[in-house]
């Protein structure tokens, strides 16, 4: 199911690529959004990185230069607007003029940066929460992360996801500011507009060569190419700062069925889902999850 773009949807004003504020999404609003005081500095830091001539992921550089980026923010622990924000983004991304746009979600900078493990847990919990609230019924039918065809999806749009956070030290390409930043990159970003083919291995190798110069550590061994035998997308979303391989089990759980609407009594809903989740994490889910742990140039650089 593709996102329904027939509904009335505010679009960014046709302004210059440098007018980034016109492309900030907050729930169902695009532009004309009250911005927190910390966001301008966080954005400036990200832009400074990706616009550097030697930045490895030139897909990100191109998107920022052309104004093909949307932005969003999460203040503190309050991410209640994020599902609707992502819904607005996917509805825009389903339209031809925005199909190659990414979105960067900025998190409030932590006074004291979290540990790498804490950012890891926050990242995967965020993806899990979005998946549970995905309005697209087809999300019930997605394969598990152990499937080589799996990619994170929201609102009917498949997206490669990159987590950048301050706990990255040697892997500089994944540190883009004073707070966590999530980059959602729709699959269309990595398709050549002329040939309609996925951008190939030569571009990937160019990114990897740039990574070797930019980072103080070799390209991570889990980085792969979408569609290659044995490649698993989830392992590339949140990397270690060294070159330790990802855990054998993906933290992400495919939902069993579409969430019951909010009209259902909370106690009944939570009790039922609690039982389901208990089974997922226990024997009922163990066999499937055992396989769950174990593309392209686009994401090798983060």
XYZ file of C-alpha atoms in Angstrom:
302
model
C 0.000 0.000 0.000
C 1.412 3.333 -1.011
C 0.773 6.451 1.057
C -2.395 8.309 0.160
C -1.231 11.621 -1.234
C -4.714 12.698 -2.248
C -5.413 14.298 1.130
C -4.781 18.003 1.551
C -1.137 18.280 2.503
C 0.869 21.407 3.089
C 3.977 21.524 0.927
C 7.199 23.439 1.475
C 7.243 26.891 0.016
C 9.218 27.130 -3.217
C 12.215 28.823 -1.663
C 15.945 28.513 -2.142
C 17.838 25.414 -1.069
C 19.420 27.422 1.751
C 16.049 28.122 3.404
C 16.153 24.974 5.522
C 13.535 26.238 7.987
C 10.882 26.022 5.275
C 11.478 22.261 5.168
C 11.083 21.509 8.875
C 8.202 19.105 9.515
C 6.364 19.029 12.833
C 3.408 16.635 12.932
C 1.268 17.721 9.948
C 2.931 21.117 9.505
C 5.667 21.856 6.955
C 7.519 25.110 7.535
C 6.116 27.853 9.791
C 7.106 25.671 12.737
C 8.271 27.092 16.072
C 11.838 25.842 16.409
C 13.620 25.081 19.698
C 16.635 27.330 20.377
C 19.152 24.473 20.074
C 18.079 23.338 16.596
C 19.893 25.991 14.545
C 23.267 24.997 16.014
C 22.552 21.293 15.531
C 21.590 21.892 11.915
C 24.668 24.061 11.299
C 26.908 21.289 12.639
C 25.316 18.665 10.396
C 25.551 20.934 7.373
C 29.192 21.699 8.130
C 29.983 17.989 8.062
C 28.030 16.927 4.995
C 29.088 19.927 2.910
C 32.772 19.310 3.559
C 34.388 18.437 0.200
C 35.826 15.213 1.624
C 32.707 14.000 3.436
C 32.334 10.309 2.469
C 28.622 10.030 1.771
C 28.295 12.265 -1.262
C 24.628 11.310 -1.587
C 24.025 13.267 1.612
C 26.120 16.144 0.300
C 24.113 16.289 -2.922
C 20.800 16.198 -1.047
C 21.832 19.031 1.274
C 23.212 21.146 -1.573
C 20.065 20.747 -3.670
C 17.676 21.354 -0.800
C 16.403 17.776 -1.058
C 16.272 17.398 2.715
C 13.455 17.655 5.196
C 14.151 18.112 8.896
C 12.369 17.308 12.138
C 13.208 17.414 15.823
C 12.484 15.620 19.078
C 12.696 17.605 22.302
C 13.894 15.645 25.297
C 12.008 12.398 25.753
C 8.840 13.751 24.130
C 8.603 12.025 20.754
C 4.799 11.967 20.577
C 4.719 13.948 17.342
C 7.293 11.775 15.563
C 4.839 9.213 14.096
C 2.710 11.979 12.567
C 5.835 13.806 11.406
C 7.013 10.676 9.630
C 3.547 10.188 8.159
C 3.738 13.688 6.685
C 7.192 12.959 5.295
C 6.143 9.691 3.645
C 3.110 11.346 2.080
C 5.426 13.955 0.596
C 7.978 11.316 -0.452
C 5.267 9.522 -2.418
C 4.917 12.568 -4.682
C 7.230 12.866 -7.714
C 8.764 16.201 -6.754
C 9.844 14.921 -3.330
C 10.610 11.268 -4.044
C 14.382 11.786 -3.693
C 14.179 13.735 -0.437
C 15.648 12.489 2.848
C 14.658 13.528 6.348
C 17.004 14.219 9.256
C 15.491 13.983 12.735
C 17.459 15.927 15.360
C 17.319 15.059 19.055
C 17.937 17.537 21.858
C 21.654 17.543 22.711
C 22.355 15.737 25.974
C 24.226 17.858 28.562
C 26.382 14.782 29.084
C 26.488 12.493 26.034
C 25.048 9.037 26.596
C 27.014 5.857 26.242
C 27.123 4.181 22.847
C 24.925 1.403 24.220
C 22.341 3.908 25.461
C 22.140 5.577 22.047
C 21.860 2.113 20.473
C 18.892 1.263 22.684
C 17.191 4.616 22.080
C 17.608 4.243 18.330
C 16.091 0.775 18.139
C 13.271 1.672 20.520
C 12.447 4.628 18.268
C 12.229 2.399 15.183
C 10.147 -0.124 17.117
C 7.706 2.553 18.291
C 7.337 3.913 14.765
C 6.711 0.421 13.403
C 4.037 -0.232 16.026
C 2.282 2.985 15.013
C 2.712 2.659 11.255
C -0.701 3.473 9.715
C -0.017 1.262 6.694
C -1.746 -2.143 7.136
C 0.912 -3.684 4.873
C 3.371 -3.254 7.750
C 1.788 -6.400 9.203
C 3.104 -8.364 6.237
C 6.694 -7.159 6.217
C 9.365 -9.864 6.410
C 11.507 -10.104 9.546
C 14.919 -8.384 9.589
C 16.553 -11.766 8.985
C 15.190 -11.591 5.429
C 17.613 -10.058 2.935
C 14.707 -8.097 1.420
C 13.903 -6.386 4.716
C 14.260 -2.629 4.993
C 12.650 -0.351 7.559
C 9.343 0.890 6.206
C 6.866 3.521 7.318
C 3.729 4.690 5.581
C 4.452 2.387 2.643
C 7.919 3.860 1.969
C 11.023 1.694 2.407
C 13.898 3.640 3.929
C 17.485 2.962 4.857
C 18.100 4.446 8.316
C 21.367 5.832 9.660
C 21.903 6.668 13.307
C 24.541 9.317 13.984
C 25.356 10.208 17.579
C 28.039 11.888 19.730
C 29.338 8.568 21.092
C 31.035 7.878 17.765
C 34.671 8.878 18.113
C 36.736 7.017 15.534
C 33.843 6.610 13.104
C 33.539 10.338 12.421
C 31.140 9.834 9.514
C 28.498 8.793 12.055
C 28.893 11.790 14.362
C 26.950 14.745 12.994
C 26.257 16.970 15.965
C 25.813 17.396 19.716
C 22.708 15.181 19.797
C 21.492 12.025 18.113
C 20.477 12.446 14.469
C 18.423 9.902 12.532
C 18.630 9.982 8.741
C 15.803 8.287 6.837
C 16.682 7.701 3.174
C 13.923 6.377 0.880
C 14.940 3.701 -1.577
C 14.225 6.069 -4.489
C 17.206 8.195 -3.437
C 19.517 5.459 -4.669
C 17.934 4.878 -8.062
C 19.432 6.607 -11.098
C 16.832 8.971 -12.532
C 18.031 8.343 -16.101
C 18.542 4.565 -16.179
C 16.008 3.776 -13.423
C 18.551 1.322 -12.019
C 19.985 1.120 -8.531
C 23.203 3.101 -8.317
C 25.960 0.543 -8.521
C 29.141 -0.777 -7.083
C 31.489 1.811 -8.518
C 29.785 4.519 -6.487
C 29.891 2.272 -3.429
C 33.628 1.800 -3.781
C 34.108 5.544 -4.094
C 32.276 6.029 -0.805
C 34.347 3.351 0.913
C 37.577 4.915 -0.277
C 36.443 8.246 1.135
C 35.514 6.530 4.418
C 39.058 5.223 4.766
C 40.329 8.795 4.666
C 37.595 10.398 6.777
C 37.266 7.906 9.626
C 39.954 6.779 12.052
C 38.790 3.197 11.600
C 38.319 0.978 8.551
C 34.865 0.728 6.933
C 32.686 -1.513 9.081
C 32.550 -5.163 7.926
C 28.746 -5.190 8.206
C 28.391 -2.554 5.481
C 26.928 -4.176 2.421
C 25.048 -3.764 -0.803
C 21.273 -4.175 -0.910
C 20.391 -7.344 -2.785
C 23.729 -9.084 -2.284
C 23.487 -12.615 -0.850
C 23.973 -12.485 2.902
C 23.510 -8.721 3.189
C 21.283 -7.634 6.085
C 20.186 -4.022 6.183
C 19.525 -3.762 9.904
C 23.162 -4.441 10.773
C 24.196 -1.235 9.011
C 21.771 1.126 10.745
C 23.676 1.492 14.024
C 27.361 0.587 13.817
C 29.941 0.041 16.511
C 32.633 2.679 16.882
C 35.184 -0.023 16.192
C 34.748 -2.916 13.808
C 32.970 -5.352 16.082
C 30.198 -7.144 14.172
C 26.567 -6.537 15.060
C 24.855 -8.827 17.527
C 23.365 -12.001 16.161
C 19.827 -10.954 17.038
C 18.168 -7.816 15.735
C 16.570 -5.641 18.459
C 13.674 -4.936 16.071
C 10.524 -7.067 16.360
C 8.128 -7.298 13.442
C 4.667 -6.518 14.740
C 2.179 -9.362 14.745
C -0.776 -7.387 13.488
C -1.983 -3.837 13.103
C -2.388 -2.001 16.393
C -5.939 -1.803 17.656
C -7.291 1.726 17.499
C -7.044 4.043 20.467
C -10.715 3.588 21.286
C -10.025 0.185 22.831
C -9.579 0.287 26.615
C -5.907 0.731 27.356
C -5.782 -2.027 29.949
C -7.286 -4.588 27.602
C -5.035 -3.563 24.724
C -1.864 -3.475 26.794
C -2.626 -6.772 28.464
C -3.207 -8.511 25.166
C -0.110 -7.077 23.538
C 1.928 -7.846 26.623
C 1.066 -11.491 26.218
C 1.933 -11.375 22.541
C 5.274 -9.722 23.217
C 6.043 -12.233 25.919
C 5.593 -14.983 23.374
C 7.675 -13.146 20.795
C 10.629 -12.736 23.099
C 10.251 -16.235 24.446
C 9.783 -19.562 22.728
C 7.165 -18.497 20.198
C 9.369 -15.807 18.766
C 12.719 -17.377 19.467
C 12.844 -19.498 16.339
C 12.062 -16.579 14.091
C 14.345 -14.181 15.929
C 17.210 -16.654 15.829
C 17.523 -15.930 12.144
C 16.870 -12.224 12.420
C 20.405 -11.380 13.509
C 22.149 -12.605 11.227
C 22.634 -0.794 0.356
C 24.549 0.442 -1.873
C 26.999 3.354 -2.022
C 24.222 5.343 -0.528
C 24.765 4.164 2.991
C 28.335 2.952 3.246
C 29.254 6.401 4.469
C 26.392 6.678 6.921
